[in-house]
Amino acid sequence: MTGFRAPFLLAALLLCPAAWAQDVSREALARRMASHAAPLLLDVRTPKEYGEGHLAGALNIPVEDVAARHGVLGVPHDREVVVYCKSGKRAARARDTLQSLGYTNVRLLDGSADAWRAEARPLVQEHPSP
């Protein structure tokens, strides 16, 4: 029985990219941002949440719009994309959507925006026009 499970498990992991995709640590992303080598950052929260504070350079596409608007990412399907939201649930949905559309290097920000904010890492706030 054990001999049967091991090849099946290996095949499942190889066929499901989400199973082996690793999150990007906040520390690693902060270093890459500081050295101007950040991947494409995709914030899938609402525009209101985005305006209240987002990672510098992040593109905002609400999770429910990702499938329809993925073309605005403007990157090859193999380019690294790091997705985040408030806690990680919407980001995981967006990652799955992007992978179903052929994006092969989609990762999640570990802890998402809540953890980034809790560590007092820098956020950009949008100020409405007068």
mmCIF file of N, CA and C in Angstrom:
data_model
loop_
_atom_site.group_PDB
_atom_site.id
_atom_site.type_symbol
_atom_site.label_atom_id
_atom_site.label_comp_id
_atom_site.label_asym_id
_atom_site.label_seq_id
_atom_site.Cartn_x
_atom_site.Cartn_y
_atom_site.Cartn_z
ATOM 1 N N MET A 1 0.816 -1.183 0.000
ATOM 2 C CA MET A 1 0.000 0.000 0.000
ATOM 3 C C MET A 1 0.871 1.263 0.000
ATOM 4 N N THR A 2 1.952 1.272 0.777
ATOM 5 C CA THR A 2 2.833 2.430 0.835
ATOM 6 C C THR A 2 3.462 2.697 -0.521
ATOM 7 N N GLY A 3 3.818 1.643 -1.243
ATOM 8 C CA GLY A 3 4.409 1.791 -2.565
ATOM 9 C C GLY A 3 3.476 2.468 -3.539
ATOM 10 N N PHE A 4 2.194 2.306 -3.362
ATOM 11 C CA PHE A 4 1.214 2.936 -4.244
ATOM 12 C C PHE A 4 1.055 4.427 -3.925
ATOM 13 N N ARG A 5 1.042 4.774 -2.650
ATOM 14 C CA ARG A 5 0.791 6.158 -2.249
ATOM 15 C C ARG A 5 1.928 7.101 -2.642
ATOM 16 N N ALA A 6 3.152 6.698 -2.503
ATOM 17 C CA ALA A 6 4.280 7.591 -2.774
ATOM 18 C C ALA A 6 4.269 8.100 -4.222
ATOM 19 N N PRO A 7 4.160 7.224 -5.237
ATOM 20 C CA PRO A 7 4.129 7.753 -6.612
ATOM 21 C C PRO A 7 2.896 8.624 -6.868
ATOM 22 N N PHE A 8 1.764 8.254 -6.270
ATOM 23 C CA PHE A 8 0.547 9.039 -6.452
ATOM 24 C C PHE A 8 0.722 10.436 -5.863
ATOM 25 N N LEU A 9 1.295 10.511 -4.667
ATOM 26 C CA LEU A 9 1.520 11.797 -4.018
ATOM 27 C C LEU A 9 2.501 12.643 -4.828
ATOM 28 N N LEU A 10 3.565 12.040 -5.304
ATOM 29 C CA LEU A 10 4.547 12.756 -6.109
ATOM 30 C C LEU A 10 3.900 13.299 -7.383
ATOM 31 N N ALA A 11 3.092 12.493 -8.039
ATOM 32 C CA ALA A 11 2.411 12.936 -9.254
ATOM 33 C C ALA A 11 1.463 14.095 -8.942
ATOM 34 N N ALA A 12 0.749 14.024 -7.843
ATOM 35 C CA ALA A 12 -0.179 15.089 -7.471
ATOM 36 C C ALA A 12 0.574 16.389 -7.232
ATOM 37 N N LEU A 13 1.712 16.328 -6.577
ATOM 38 C CA LEU A 13 2.498 17.534 -6.320
ATOM 39 C C LEU A 13 3.063 18.124 -7.606
ATOM 40 N N LEU A 14 3.486 17.280 -8.519
ATOM 41 C CA LEU A 14 4.049 17.755 -9.777
ATOM 42 C C LEU A 14 2.985 18.348 -10.687
ATOM 43 N N LEU A 15 1.773 17.845 -10.618
ATOM 44 C CA LEU A 15 0.711 18.310 -11.494
ATOM 45 C C LEU A 15 -0.032 19.524 -10.948
ATOM 46 N N CYS A 16 0.161 19.850 -9.696
ATOM 47 C CA CYS A 16 -0.565 20.960 -9.073
ATOM 48 C C CYS A 16 0.429 22.020 -8.601
ATOM 49 N N PRO A 17 0.684 23.060 -9.430
ATOM 50 C CA PRO A 17 1.670 24.070 -9.044
ATOM 51 C C PRO A 17 1.361 24.738 -7.718
ATOM 52 N N ALA A 18 0.089 24.909 -7.374
ATOM 53 C CA ALA A 18 -0.250 25.573 -6.113
ATOM 54 C C ALA A 18 0.235 24.762 -4.920
ATOM 55 N N ALA A 19 0.401 23.459 -5.098
ATOM 56 C CA ALA A 19 0.826 22.610 -3.993
ATOM 57 C C ALA A 19 2.277 22.860 -3.615
ATOM 58 N N TRP A 20 3.118 23.284 -4.565
ATOM 59 C CA TRP A 20 4.526 23.474 -4.226
ATOM 60 C C TRP A 20 4.964 24.935 -4.308
ATOM 61 N N ALA A 21 4.077 25.814 -4.719
ATOM 62 C CA ALA A 21 4.436 27.229 -4.777
ATOM 63 C C ALA A 21 4.722 27.734 -3.370
ATOM 64 N N GLN A 22 5.786 28.467 -3.220
ATOM 65 C CA GLN A 22 6.165 28.968 -1.913
ATOM 66 C C GLN A 22 5.759 30.422 -1.769
ATOM 67 N N ASP A 23 5.406 30.784 -0.546
ATOM 68 C CA ASP A 23 5.128 32.178 -0.251
ATOM 69 C C ASP A 23 6.443 32.951 -0.264
ATOM 70 N N VAL A 24 6.345 34.246 -0.465
ATOM 71 C CA VAL A 24 7.500 35.126 -0.396
ATOM 72 C C VAL A 24 7.502 35.733 1.005
ATOM 73 N N SER A 25 8.615 35.632 1.695
ATOM 74 C CA SER A 25 8.678 36.199 3.045
ATOM 75 C C SER A 25 8.677 37.722 2.968
ATOM 76 N N ARG A 26 8.182 38.346 4.009
ATOM 77 C CA ARG A 26 8.163 39.806 4.064
ATOM 78 C C ARG A 26 9.585 40.359 4.041
ATOM 79 N N GLU A 27 10.494 39.679 4.723
ATOM 80 C CA GLU A 27 11.883 40.126 4.764
ATOM 81 C C GLU A 27 12.512 40.105 3.368
ATOM 82 N N ALA A 28 12.301 38.997 2.654
ATOM 83 C CA ALA A 28 12.883 38.870 1.314
ATOM 84 C C ALA A 28 12.291 39.902 0.365
ATOM 85 N N LEU A 29 10.986 40.115 0.445
ATOM 86 C CA LEU A 29 10.357 41.100 -0.433
ATOM 87 C C LEU A 29 10.856 42.503 -0.098
ATOM 88 N N ALA A 30 10.962 42.835 1.164
ATOM 89 C CA ALA A 30 11.455 44.164 1.552
ATOM 90 C C ALA A 30 12.870 44.393 1.018
ATOM 91 N N ARG A 31 13.717 43.371 1.104
ATOM 92 C CA ARG A 31 15.085 43.497 0.564
ATOM 93 C C ARG A 31 15.042 43.730 -0.940
ATOM 94 N N ARG A 32 14.213 42.975 -1.645
ATOM 95 C CA ARG A 32 14.131 43.114 -3.100
ATOM 96 C C ARG A 32 13.582 44.484 -3.482
ATOM 97 N N MET A 33 12.605 44.967 -2.716
ATOM 98 C CA MET A 33 12.063 46.296 -3.004
ATOM 99 C C MET A 33 13.126 47.363 -2.786
ATOM 100 N N ALA A 34 13.909 47.237 -1.728
ATOM 101 C CA ALA A 34 14.964 48.213 -1.429
ATOM 102 C C ALA A 34 16.041 48.231 -2.502
ATOM 103 N N SER A 35 16.271 47.091 -3.134
ATOM 104 C CA SER A 35 17.296 47.024 -4.187
ATOM 105 C C SER A 35 16.694 47.196 -5.581
ATOM 106 N N HIS A 36 15.460 47.625 -5.642
ATOM 107 C CA HIS A 36 14.752 47.868 -6.905
ATOM 108 C C HIS A 36 14.679 46.625 -7.781
ATOM 109 N N ALA A 37 14.523 45.463 -7.139
ATOM 110 C CA ALA A 37 14.412 44.201 -7.858
ATOM 111 C C ALA A 37 13.125 43.470 -7.486
ATOM 112 N N ALA A 38 12.104 44.236 -7.151
ATOM 113 C CA ALA A 38 10.841 43.636 -6.721
ATOM 114 C C ALA A 38 10.117 42.998 -7.902
ATOM 115 N N PRO A 39 9.405 41.923 -7.641
ATOM 116 C CA PRO A 39 8.556 41.334 -8.678
ATOM 117 C C PRO A 39 7.328 42.233 -8.879
ATOM 118 N N LEU A 40 6.473 41.873 -9.799
ATOM 119 C CA LEU A 40 5.211 42.581 -9.940
ATOM 120 C C LEU A 40 4.378 42.310 -8.694
ATOM 121 N N LEU A 41 3.919 43.367 -8.034
ATOM 122 C CA LEU A 41 3.113 43.239 -6.825
ATOM 123 C C LEU A 41 1.658 43.485 -7.188
ATOM 124 N N LEU A 42 0.792 42.558 -6.802
ATOM 125 C CA LEU A 42 -0.630 42.661 -7.108
ATOM 126 C C LEU A 42 -1.429 42.658 -5.815
ATOM 127 N N ASP A 43 -2.082 43.783 -5.548
ATOM 128 C CA ASP A 43 -2.931 43.955 -4.377
ATOM 129 C C ASP A 43 -4.361 43.668 -4.829
ATOM 130 N N VAL A 44 -4.987 42.639 -4.254
ATOM 131 C CA VAL A 44 -6.322 42.232 -4.708
ATOM 132 C C VAL A 44 -7.424 42.666 -3.744
ATOM 133 N N ARG A 45 -7.133 43.665 -2.914
ATOM 134 C CA ARG A 45 -8.139 44.218 -2.012
ATOM 135 C C ARG A 45 -9.006 45.226 -2.776
ATOM 136 N N THR A 46 -9.990 45.774 -2.091
ATOM 137 C CA THR A 46 -10.849 46.790 -2.699
ATOM 138 C C THR A 46 -10.054 48.079 -2.912
ATOM 139 N N PRO A 47 -10.521 48.940 -3.815
ATOM 140 C CA PRO A 47 -9.831 50.229 -3.987
ATOM 141 C C PRO A 47 -9.765 51.040 -2.693
ATOM 142 N N LYS A 48 -10.782 50.971 -1.856
ATOM 143 C CA LYS A 48 -10.770 51.690 -0.579
ATOM 144 C C LYS A 48 -9.647 51.156 0.311
ATOM 145 N N GLU A 49 -9.535 49.826 0.429
ATOM 146 C CA GLU A 49 -8.466 49.233 1.245
ATOM 147 C C GLU A 49 -7.099 49.612 0.682
ATOM 148 N N TYR A 50 -6.971 49.542 -0.633
ATOM 149 C CA TYR A 50 -5.717 49.902 -1.306
ATOM 150 C C TYR A 50 -5.327 51.339 -0.979
ATOM 151 N N GLY A 51 -6.292 52.265 -1.059
ATOM 152 C CA GLY A 51 -6.025 53.670 -0.792
ATOM 153 C C GLY A 51 -5.611 53.946 0.635
ATOM 154 N N GLU A 52 -6.031 53.090 1.566
ATOM 155 C CA GLU A 52 -5.688 53.270 2.985
ATOM 156 C C GLU A 52 -4.273 52.817 3.304
ATOM 157 N N GLY A 53 -3.618 52.163 2.368
ATOM 158 C CA GLY A 53 -2.229 51.760 2.563
ATOM 159 C C GLY A 53 -1.888 50.511 1.772
ATOM 160 N N HIS A 54 -0.919 50.636 0.871
ATOM 161 C CA HIS A 54 -0.498 49.511 0.041
ATOM 162 C C HIS A 54 1.015 49.509 -0.118
ATOM 163 N N LEU A 55 1.540 48.391 -0.556
ATOM 164 C CA LEU A 55 2.973 48.296 -0.798
ATOM 165 C C LEU A 55 3.337 49.176 -1.992
ATOM 166 N N ALA A 56 4.467 49.833 -1.908
ATOM 167 C CA ALA A 56 4.916 50.722 -2.982
ATOM 168 C C ALA A 56 5.022 49.964 -4.300
ATOM 169 N N GLY A 57 4.430 50.538 -5.325
ATOM 170 C CA GLY A 57 4.506 49.961 -6.658
ATOM 171 C C GLY A 57 3.462 48.901 -6.957
ATOM 172 N N ALA A 58 2.613 48.580 -5.986
ATOM 173 C CA ALA A 58 1.611 47.532 -6.195
ATOM 174 C C ALA A 58 0.500 48.002 -7.124
ATOM 175 N N LEU A 59 0.067 47.103 -7.970
ATOM 176 C CA LEU A 59 -1.066 47.316 -8.857
ATOM 177 C C LEU A 59 -2.306 46.811 -8.140
ATOM 178 N N ASN A 60 -3.393 47.545 -8.213
ATOM 179 C CA ASN A 60 -4.623 47.148 -7.526
ATOM 180 C C ASN A 60 -5.648 46.620 -8.520
ATOM 181 N N ILE A 61 -5.972 45.335 -8.380
ATOM 182 C CA ILE A 61 -7.074 44.721 -9.109
ATOM 183 C C ILE A 61 -7.846 43.901 -8.088
ATOM 184 N N PRO A 62 -9.065 44.317 -7.735
ATOM 185 C CA PRO A 62 -9.840 43.531 -6.770
ATOM 186 C C PRO A 62 -9.986 42.076 -7.218
ATOM 187 N N VAL A 63 -9.987 41.171 -6.256
ATOM 188 C CA VAL A 63 -9.964 39.745 -6.554
ATOM 189 C C VAL A 63 -11.054 39.333 -7.531
ATOM 190 N N GLU A 64 -12.244 39.910 -7.409
ATOM 191 C CA GLU A 64 -13.327 39.503 -8.300
ATOM 192 C C GLU A 64 -13.128 39.981 -9.738
ATOM 193 N N ASP A 65 -12.162 40.876 -9.964
ATOM 194 C CA ASP A 65 -11.877 41.385 -11.304
ATOM 195 C C ASP A 65 -10.635 40.781 -11.945
ATOM 196 N N VAL A 66 -9.916 39.945 -11.228
ATOM 197 C CA VAL A 66 -8.633 39.435 -11.720
ATOM 198 C C VAL A 66 -8.775 38.706 -13.053
ATOM 199 N N ALA A 67 -9.748 37.838 -13.186
ATOM 200 C CA ALA A 67 -9.901 37.073 -14.432
ATOM 201 C C ALA A 67 -10.168 38.001 -15.617
ATOM 202 N N ALA A 68 -11.034 38.974 -15.427
ATOM 203 C CA ALA A 68 -11.400 39.874 -16.521
ATOM 204 C C ALA A 68 -10.312 40.891 -16.848
ATOM 205 N N ARG A 69 -9.513 41.259 -15.844
ATOM 206 C CA ARG A 69 -8.546 42.345 -16.034
ATOM 207 C C ARG A 69 -7.085 41.897 -16.003
ATOM 208 N N HIS A 70 -6.820 40.595 -16.051
ATOM 209 C CA HIS A 70 -5.424 40.134 -15.930
ATOM 210 C C HIS A 70 -4.529 40.699 -17.021
ATOM 211 N N GLY A 71 -5.092 41.090 -18.154
ATOM 212 C CA GLY A 71 -4.290 41.650 -19.240
ATOM 213 C C GLY A 71 -3.591 42.941 -18.868
ATOM 214 N N VAL A 72 -4.135 43.690 -17.891
ATOM 215 C CA VAL A 72 -3.497 44.943 -17.499
ATOM 216 C C VAL A 72 -2.206 44.705 -16.718
ATOM 217 N N LEU A 73 -1.952 43.464 -16.319
ATOM 218 C CA LEU A 73 -0.677 43.177 -15.657
ATOM 219 C C LEU A 73 0.475 43.498 -16.599
ATOM 220 N N GLY A 74 0.263 43.250 -17.881
ATOM 221 C CA GLY A 74 1.252 43.612 -18.889
ATOM 222 C C GLY A 74 2.592 42.915 -18.748
ATOM 223 N N VAL A 75 2.581 41.685 -18.245
ATOM 224 C CA VAL A 75 3.836 40.944 -18.075
ATOM 225 C C VAL A 75 3.700 39.566 -18.713
ATOM 226 N N PRO A 76 4.827 38.984 -19.101
ATOM 227 C CA PRO A 76 4.775 37.605 -19.604
ATOM 228 C C PRO A 76 4.232 36.665 -18.536
ATOM 229 N N HIS A 77 3.630 35.589 -18.963
ATOM 230 C CA HIS A 77 3.002 34.649 -18.035
ATOM 231 C C HIS A 77 4.002 33.933 -17.125
ATOM 232 N N ASP A 78 5.305 34.005 -17.447
ATOM 233 C CA ASP A 78 6.291 33.351 -16.583
ATOM 234 C C ASP A 78 6.982 34.330 -15.631
ATOM 235 N N ARG A 79 6.616 35.592 -15.691
ATOM 236 C CA ARG A 79 7.218 36.581 -14.776
ATOM 237 C C ARG A 79 6.675 36.375 -13.363
ATOM 238 N N GLU A 80 7.510 36.620 -12.374
ATOM 239 C CA GLU A 80 7.086 36.469 -10.986
ATOM 240 C C GLU A 80 6.063 37.541 -10.616
ATOM 241 N N VAL A 81 4.961 37.092 -10.046
ATOM 242 C CA VAL A 81 3.908 37.975 -9.553
ATOM 243 C C VAL A 81 3.682 37.603 -8.093
ATOM 244 N N VAL A 82 3.740 38.586 -7.208
ATOM 245 C CA VAL A 82 3.467 38.363 -5.792
ATOM 246 C C VAL A 82 2.127 39.016 -5.482
ATOM 247 N N VAL A 83 1.206 38.204 -4.979
ATOM 248 C CA VAL A 83 -0.156 38.647 -4.715
ATOM 249 C C VAL A 83 -0.352 38.783 -3.201
ATOM 250 N N TYR A 84 -1.083 39.820 -2.809
ATOM 251 C CA TYR A 84 -1.420 39.958 -1.389
ATOM 252 C C TYR A 84 -2.796 40.604 -1.259
ATOM 253 N N CYS A 85 -3.370 40.445 -0.079
ATOM 254 C CA CYS A 85 -4.638 41.079 0.276
ATOM 255 C C CYS A 85 -4.517 41.471 1.749
ATOM 256 N N LYS A 86 -5.613 41.430 2.493
ATOM 257 C CA LYS A 86 -5.556 41.773 3.913
ATOM 258 C C LYS A 86 -4.946 40.636 4.717
ATOM 259 N N SER A 87 -5.504 39.437 4.559
ATOM 260 C CA SER A 87 -5.058 38.315 5.393
ATOM 261 C C SER A 87 -4.524 37.125 4.598
ATOM 262 N N GLY A 88 -4.800 37.055 3.317
ATOM 263 C CA GLY A 88 -4.292 35.971 2.482
ATOM 264 C C GLY A 88 -5.342 35.163 1.741
ATOM 265 N N LYS A 89 -6.594 35.225 2.177
ATOM 266 C CA LYS A 89 -7.644 34.414 1.535
ATOM 267 C C LYS A 89 -7.935 34.868 0.112
ATOM 268 N N ARG A 90 -8.126 36.159 -0.081
ATOM 269 C CA ARG A 90 -8.389 36.662 -1.436
ATOM 270 C C ARG A 90 -7.152 36.493 -2.323
ATOM 271 N N ALA A 91 -5.982 36.652 -1.735
ATOM 272 C CA ALA A 91 -4.754 36.478 -2.511
ATOM 273 C C ALA A 91 -4.650 35.045 -3.031
ATOM 274 N N ALA A 92 -5.007 34.068 -2.213
ATOM 275 C CA ALA A 92 -4.962 32.666 -2.651
ATOM 276 C C ALA A 92 -5.943 32.437 -3.796
ATOM 277 N N ARG A 93 -7.122 33.044 -3.714
ATOM 278 C CA ARG A 93 -8.092 32.922 -4.807
ATOM 279 C C ARG A 93 -7.542 33.541 -6.088
ATOM 280 N N ALA A 94 -6.922 34.713 -5.954
ATOM 281 C CA ALA A 94 -6.352 35.389 -7.120
ATOM 282 C C ALA A 94 -5.214 34.569 -7.722
ATOM 283 N N ARG A 95 -4.361 33.991 -6.864
ATOM 284 C CA ARG A 95 -3.277 33.139 -7.356
ATOM 285 C C ARG A 95 -3.843 31.980 -8.170
ATOM 286 N N ASP A 96 -4.871 31.326 -7.644
ATOM 287 C CA ASP A 96 -5.477 30.206 -8.350
ATOM 288 C C ASP A 96 -6.050 30.653 -9.692
ATOM 289 N N THR A 97 -6.675 31.823 -9.711
ATOM 290 C CA THR A 97 -7.229 32.353 -10.960
ATOM 291 C C THR A 97 -6.117 32.611 -11.966
ATOM 292 N N LEU A 98 -5.056 33.279 -11.525
ATOM 293 C CA LEU A 98 -3.945 33.569 -12.434
ATOM 294 C C LEU A 98 -3.304 32.293 -12.961
ATOM 295 N N GLN A 99 -3.130 31.304 -12.092
ATOM 296 C CA GLN A 99 -2.558 30.038 -12.545
ATOM 297 C C GLN A 99 -3.462 29.365 -13.567
ATOM 298 N N SER A 100 -4.778 29.454 -13.385
ATOM 299 C CA SER A 100 -5.701 28.854 -14.357
ATOM 300 C C SER A 100 -5.637 29.580 -15.698
ATOM 301 N N LEU A 101 -5.159 30.826 -15.687
ATOM 302 C CA LEU A 101 -5.016 31.607 -16.914
ATOM 303 C C LEU A 101 -3.627 31.450 -17.537
ATOM 304 N N GLY A 102 -2.787 30.609 -16.945
ATOM 305 C CA GLY A 102 -1.482 30.313 -17.529
ATOM 306 C C GLY A 102 -0.293 30.997 -16.896
ATOM 307 N N TYR A 103 -0.494 31.781 -15.844
ATOM 308 C CA TYR A 103 0.637 32.397 -15.147
ATOM 309 C C TYR A 103 1.324 31.308 -14.327
ATOM 310 N N THR A 104 2.628 31.192 -14.481
ATOM 311 C CA THR A 104 3.349 30.058 -13.906
ATOM 312 C C THR A 104 4.221 30.396 -12.703
ATOM 313 N N ASN A 105 4.323 31.660 -12.349
ATOM 314 C CA ASN A 105 5.226 32.044 -11.261
ATOM 315 C C ASN A 105 4.505 33.000 -10.306
ATOM 316 N N VAL A 106 3.367 32.559 -9.794
ATOM 317 C CA VAL A 106 2.550 33.383 -8.906
ATOM 318 C C VAL A 106 2.774 32.926 -7.476
ATOM 319 N N ARG A 107 3.133 33.867 -6.622
ATOM 320 C CA ARG A 107 3.416 33.551 -5.222
ATOM 321 C C ARG A 107 2.613 34.487 -4.321
ATOM 322 N N LEU A 108 2.458 34.096 -3.082
ATOM 323 C CA LEU A 108 1.737 34.898 -2.105
ATOM 324 C C LEU A 108 2.727 35.575 -1.160
ATOM 325 N N LEU A 109 2.384 36.775 -0.707
ATOM 326 C CA LEU A 109 3.177 37.438 0.318
ATOM 327 C C LEU A 109 2.826 36.804 1.650
ATOM 328 N N ASP A 110 3.800 36.242 2.315
ATOM 329 C CA ASP A 110 3.592 35.579 3.597
ATOM 330 C C ASP A 110 2.959 36.544 4.598
ATOM 331 N N GLY A 111 1.797 36.186 5.118
ATOM 332 C CA GLY A 111 1.121 37.025 6.092
ATOM 333 C C GLY A 111 0.302 38.154 5.495
ATOM 334 N N SER A 112 0.452 38.382 4.204
ATOM 335 C CA SER A 112 -0.264 39.423 3.470
ATOM 336 C C SER A 112 -0.101 40.798 4.119
ATOM 337 N N ALA A 113 -1.037 41.712 3.856
ATOM 338 C CA ALA A 113 -0.900 43.105 4.307
ATOM 339 C C ALA A 113 -0.987 43.250 5.820
ATOM 340 N N ASP A 114 -1.781 42.401 6.477
ATOM 341 C CA ASP A 114 -1.887 42.501 7.943
ATOM 342 C C ASP A 114 -0.525 42.327 8.611
ATOM 343 N N ALA A 115 0.218 41.316 8.194
ATOM 344 C CA ALA A 115 1.532 41.063 8.797
ATOM 345 C C ALA A 115 2.532 42.161 8.417
ATOM 346 N N TRP A 116 2.463 42.632 7.177
ATOM 347 C CA TRP A 116 3.342 43.719 6.728
ATOM 348 C C TRP A 116 3.116 44.950 7.602
ATOM 349 N N ARG A 117 1.845 45.294 7.812
ATOM 350 C CA ARG A 117 1.482 46.467 8.620
ATOM 351 C C ARG A 117 1.881 46.261 10.088
ATOM 352 N N ALA A 118 1.676 45.054 10.618
ATOM 353 C CA ALA A 118 1.995 44.765 12.022
ATOM 354 C C ALA A 118 3.486 44.948 12.314
ATOM 355 N N GLU A 119 4.320 44.759 11.303
ATOM 356 C CA GLU A 119 5.767 44.941 11.466
ATOM 357 C C GLU A 119 6.189 46.382 11.174
ATOM 358 N N ALA A 120 5.213 47.256 10.997
ATOM 359 C CA ALA A 120 5.465 48.672 10.722
ATOM 360 C C ALA A 120 6.315 48.883 9.476
ATOM 361 N N ARG A 121 6.125 48.023 8.496
ATOM 362 C CA ARG A 121 6.824 48.199 7.220
ATOM 363 C C ARG A 121 6.131 49.322 6.442
ATOM 364 N N PRO A 122 6.838 49.982 5.551
ATOM 365 C CA PRO A 122 6.265 51.147 4.867
ATOM 366 C C PRO A 122 5.094 50.795 3.951
ATOM 367 N N LEU A 123 4.103 51.676 3.988
ATOM 368 C CA LEU A 123 2.939 51.588 3.111
ATOM 369 C C LEU A 123 2.715 52.940 2.462
ATOM 370 N N VAL A 124 2.193 52.922 1.267
ATOM 371 C CA VAL A 124 1.852 54.139 0.551
ATOM 372 C C VAL A 124 0.364 54.382 0.746
ATOM 373 N N GLN A 125 0.011 55.601 1.104
ATOM 374 C CA GLN A 125 -1.408 55.945 1.269
ATOM 375 C C GLN A 125 -1.807 56.888 0.160
ATOM 376 N N GLU A 126 -2.971 56.625 -0.403
ATOM 377 C CA GLU A 126 -3.515 57.488 -1.446
ATOM 378 C C GLU A 126 -4.343 58.583 -0.784
ATOM 379 N N HIS A 127 -4.174 59.793 -1.206
ATOM 380 C CA HIS A 127 -4.939 60.906 -0.655
ATOM 381 C C HIS A 127 -5.907 61.388 -1.725
ATOM 382 N N PRO A 128 -7.189 61.448 -1.403
ATOM 383 C CA PRO A 128 -8.159 61.879 -2.411
ATOM 384 C C PRO A 128 -7.899 63.323 -2.849
ATOM 385 N N SER A 129 -8.251 63.604 -4.078
ATOM 386 C CA SER A 129 -8.096 64.968 -4.604
ATOM 387 C C SER A 129 -9.109 65.884 -3.932
ATOM 388 N N PRO A 130 -8.726 67.159 -3.718
ATOM 389 C CA PRO A 130 -9.652 68.110 -3.078
ATOM 390 C C PRO A 130 -10.819 68.449 -3.966
#
